[in-house]
Amino acid sequence: MYRKILVTGGTAVTGSALRDIQNEYPGHEFTFIGSKECNLLDRSATAAFVESLKPDAIIHFAAISGGIGLSMKHPASMLRDNVLLNFNILEAARMSGVKKTVMTLTTGMYPPDAPLPLKEDYIHAGPPHDSNYGSSFAKRLVEPAVRAYREEYGMNVIGLVPNGIFGENDNFNENDAPMVPTLIRRFYENRNTSEPLVIWGDGTPLREYTYAKDVARAFMWCLLN
């Protein structure tokens, strides 16, 4: 049913994980794109690219993301750019008649005092953590966007909420890596010293992580089912 599948964010951790396991899905033709192939911040360019490719389905992994340091330094950019990415893809899918679109949210958008285990009902139950409110509000907006595009345009679009993701091709950059690759980098760089490592936080918050290839398989299951 969905032979041609466009995967945005194809060079990042989850997109590249799906690329690595694409042979598990015979009969499907994948196109993986990063920013070099199409600037998804440009609405016209995004619409033209999707129309030229004419995919049957889109899995939208692309996002402007990073660690707490990046989120705290650039809250406006994180909010603006992620909103543009999401709506440019939704509009392109709508105009090109894409049969099914899978959007990506994040558990980082939930209120810090949300009860565990997390439920979808808690998405808008309070403000997100101050350290990443820009990107969090952008991700939260995917939920009403999915509902609105279904109601007004009859689009087949769903939103999935993965937790923390780790795996090969993760972001290990010094200034904007998320928690797991940041720790890996620090441990590696300090492997020959006895100096203590400084880690933000008091150690009490619980964090949940899933291997990128398992996240990719979950997205494919939701697309096909």
JSON list of N, CA, C and O in Angstrom, two decimals, residues 2 13 25 35 46-47 54 60 82 117 133 171 177 180 192-195 201 210:
[
{"chain": "A", "resi": 2, "resn": "TYR", "atom": "N", "xyz": [1.96, 1.24, 0.77]},
{"chain": "A", "resi": 2, "resn": "TYR", "atom": "CA", "xyz": [2.85, 2.39, 0.83]},
{"chain": "A", "resi": 2, "resn": "TYR", "atom": "C", "xyz": [4.21, 1.98, 0.27]},
{"chain": "A", "resi": 2, "resn": "TYR", "atom": "O", "xyz": [5.15, 1.72, 1.00]},
{"chain": "A", "resi": 13, "resn": "VAL", "atom": "N", "xyz": [20.00, 10.20, 13.99]},
{"chain": "A", "resi": 13, "resn": "VAL", "atom": "CA", "xyz": [20.12, 8.90, 14.64]},
{"chain": "A", "resi": 13, "resn": "VAL", "atom": "C", "xyz": [18.99, 7.95, 14.27]},
{"chain": "A", "resi": 13, "resn": "VAL", "atom": "O", "xyz": [19.24, 6.77, 13.96]},
{"chain": "A", "resi": 25, "resn": "TYR", "atom": "N", "xyz": [12.13, -4.61, 5.22]},
{"chain": "A", "resi": 25, "resn": "TYR", "atom": "CA", "xyz": [10.82, -4.24, 4.66]},
{"chain": "A", "resi": 25, "resn": "TYR", "atom": "C", "xyz": [10.84, -4.35, 3.14]},
{"chain": "A", "resi": 25, "resn": "TYR", "atom": "O", "xyz": [10.81, -3.34, 2.44]},
{"chain": "A", "resi": 35, "resn": "SER", "atom": "N", "xyz": [19.26, 17.80, 5.22]},
{"chain": "A", "resi": 35, "resn": "SER", "atom": "CA", "xyz": [19.16, 19.21, 4.83]},
{"chain": "A", "resi": 35, "resn": "SER", "atom": "C", "xyz": [19.82, 19.48, 3.48]},
{"chain": "A", "resi": 35, "resn": "SER", "atom": "O", "xyz": [19.45, 20.43, 2.78]},
{"chain": "A", "resi": 46, "resn": "THR", "atom": "N", "xyz": [10.03, 22.65, 0.03]},
{"chain": "A", "resi": 46, "resn": "THR", "atom": "CA", "xyz": [9.52, 21.39, 0.57]},
{"chain": "A", "resi": 46, "resn": "THR", "atom": "C", "xyz": [8.36, 20.86, -0.26]},
{"chain": "A", "resi": 46, "resn": "THR", "atom": "O", "xyz": [8.31, 19.67, -0.60]},
{"chain": "A", "resi": 47, "resn": "ALA", "atom": "N", "xyz": [7.43, 21.75, -0.60]},
{"chain": "A", "resi": 47, "resn": "ALA", "atom": "CA", "xyz": [6.28, 21.35, -1.41]},
{"chain": "A", "resi": 47, "resn": "ALA", "atom": "C", "xyz": [6.72, 20.84, -2.77]},
{"chain": "A", "resi": 47, "resn": "ALA", "atom": "O", "xyz": [6.21, 19.82, -3.26]},
{"chain": "A", "resi": 54, "resn": "LYS", "atom": "N", "xyz": [6.59, 12.37, -5.17]},
{"chain": "A", "resi": 54, "resn": "LYS", "atom": "CA", "xyz": [5.29, 11.71, -5.09]},
{"chain": "A", "resi": 54, "resn": "LYS", "atom": "C", "xyz": [5.33, 10.43, -4.22]},
{"chain": "A", "resi": 54, "resn": "LYS", "atom": "O", "xyz": [5.01, 9.32, -4.70]},
{"chain": "A", "resi": 60, "resn": "HIS", "atom": "N", "xyz": [8.27, 11.56, 9.23]},
{"chain": "A", "resi": 60, "resn": "HIS", "atom": "CA", "xyz": [8.92, 12.85, 9.48]},
{"chain": "A", "resi": 60, "resn": "HIS", "atom": "C", "xyz": [9.72, 12.80, 10.78]},
{"chain": "A", "resi": 60, "resn": "HIS", "atom": "O", "xyz": [9.20, 13.05, 11.86]},
{"chain": "A", "resi": 82, "resn": "ASN", "atom": "N", "xyz": [11.30, 24.37, 14.40]},
{"chain": "A", "resi": 82, "resn": "ASN", "atom": "CA", "xyz": [10.57, 23.11, 14.49]},
{"chain": "A", "resi": 82, "resn": "ASN", "atom": "C", "xyz": [9.12, 23.26, 14.05]},
{"chain": "A", "resi": 82, "resn": "ASN", "atom": "O", "xyz": [8.55, 22.36, 13.42]},
{"chain": "A", "resi": 117, "resn": "PRO", "atom": "N", "xyz": [3.26, 6.11, 34.65]},
{"chain": "A", "resi": 117, "resn": "PRO", "atom": "CA", "xyz": [3.73, 6.26, 33.26]},
{"chain": "A", "resi": 117, "resn": "PRO", "atom": "C", "xyz": [3.00, 7.37, 32.52]},
{"chain": "A", "resi": 117, "resn": "PRO", "atom": "O", "xyz": [1.84, 7.68, 32.83]},
{"chain": "A", "resi": 133, "resn": "TYR", "atom": "N", "xyz": [11.67, 24.77, 26.75]},
{"chain": "A", "resi": 133, "resn": "TYR", "atom": "CA", "xyz": [10.28, 25.12, 26.46]},
{"chain": "A", "resi": 133, "resn": "TYR", "atom": "C", "xyz": [10.07, 25.46, 24.98]},
{"chain": "A", "resi": 133, "resn": "TYR", "atom": "O", "xyz": [8.99, 25.22, 24.43]},
{"chain": "A", "resi": 171, "resn": "ASN", "atom": "N", "xyz": [24.30, 12.37, 17.82]},
{"chain": "A", "resi": 171, "resn": "ASN", "atom": "CA", "xyz": [24.94, 13.69, 17.84]},
{"chain": "A", "resi": 171, "resn": "ASN", "atom": "C", "xyz": [25.91, 13.75, 19.01]},
{"chain": "A", "resi": 171, "resn": "ASN", "atom": "O", "xyz": [25.49, 13.83, 20.17]},
{"chain": "A", "resi": 177, "resn": "ALA", "atom": "N", "xyz": [24.96, 18.22, 22.03]},
{"chain": "A", "resi": 177, "resn": "ALA", "atom": "CA", "xyz": [24.58, 16.80, 22.06]},
{"chain": "A", "resi": 177, "resn": "ALA", "atom": "C", "xyz": [23.57, 16.55, 23.18]},
{"chain": "A", "resi": 177, "resn": "ALA", "atom": "O", "xyz": [23.64, 17.20, 24.23]},
{"chain": "A", "resi": 180, "resn": "VAL", "atom": "N", "xyz": [22.73, 11.12, 26.47]},
{"chain": "A", "resi": 180, "resn": "VAL", "atom": "CA", "xyz": [23.50, 9.88, 26.35]},
{"chain": "A", "resi": 180, "resn": "VAL", "atom": "C", "xyz": [24.80, 10.07, 25.55]},
{"chain": "A", "resi": 180, "resn": "VAL", "atom": "O", "xyz": [25.87, 9.70, 26.03]},
{"chain": "A", "resi": 192, "resn": "ASN", "atom": "N", "xyz": [41.51, 8.51, 30.56]},
{"chain": "A", "resi": 192, "resn": "ASN", "atom": "CA", "xyz": [42.86, 8.36, 31.11]},
{"chain": "A", "resi": 192, "resn": "ASN", "atom": "C", "xyz": [43.14, 9.31, 32.26]},
{"chain": "A", "resi": 192, "resn": "ASN", "atom": "O", "xyz": [44.30, 9.59, 32.57]},
{"chain": "A", "resi": 193, "resn": "THR", "atom": "N", "xyz": [42.08, 9.81, 32.90]},
{"chain": "A", "resi": 193, "resn": "THR", "atom": "CA", "xyz": [42.27, 10.72, 34.02]},
{"chain": "A", "resi": 193, "resn": "THR", "atom": "C", "xyz": [41.39, 10.31, 35.17]},
{"chain": "A", "resi": 193, "resn": "THR", "atom": "O", "xyz": [40.37, 9.65, 34.98]},
{"chain": "A", "resi": 194, "resn": "SER", "atom": "N", "xyz": [41.76, 10.71, 36.36]},
{"chain": "A", "resi": 194, "resn": "SER", "atom": "CA", "xyz": [40.96, 10.42, 37.55]},
{"chain": "A", "resi": 194, "resn": "SER", "atom": "C", "xyz": [40.14, 11.63, 37.99]},
{"chain": "A", "resi": 194, "resn": "SER", "atom": "O", "xyz": [39.52, 11.60, 39.05]},
{"chain": "A", "resi": 195, "resn": "GLU", "atom": "N", "xyz": [40.13, 12.68, 37.16]},
{"chain": "A", "resi": 195, "resn": "GLU", "atom": "CA", "xyz": [39.36, 13.87, 37.49]},
{"chain": "A", "resi": 195, "resn": "GLU", "atom": "C", "xyz": [37.87, 13.56, 37.49]},
{"chain": "A", "resi": 195, "resn": "GLU", "atom": "O", "xyz": [37.39, 12.81, 36.62]},
{"chain": "A", "resi": 201, "resn": "GLY", "atom": "N", "xyz": [22.20, 18.27, 36.98]},
{"chain": "A", "resi": 201, "resn": "GLY", "atom": "CA", "xyz": [21.08, 17.60, 37.62]},
{"chain": "A", "resi": 201, "resn": "GLY", "atom": "C", "xyz": [21.50, 16.94, 38.93]},
{"chain": "A", "resi": 201, "resn": "GLY", "atom": "O", "xyz": [22.69, 16.72, 39.19]},
{"chain": "A", "resi": 210, "resn": "THR", "atom": "N", "xyz": [15.38, 4.33, 24.32]},
{"chain": "A", "resi": 210, "resn": "THR", "atom": "CA", "xyz": [15.15, 3.21, 23.42]},
{"chain": "A", "resi": 210, "resn": "THR", "atom": "C", "xyz": [16.18, 3.26, 22.30]},
{"chain": "A", "resi": 210, "resn": "THR", "atom": "O", "xyz": [16.49, 4.33, 21.77]}
]
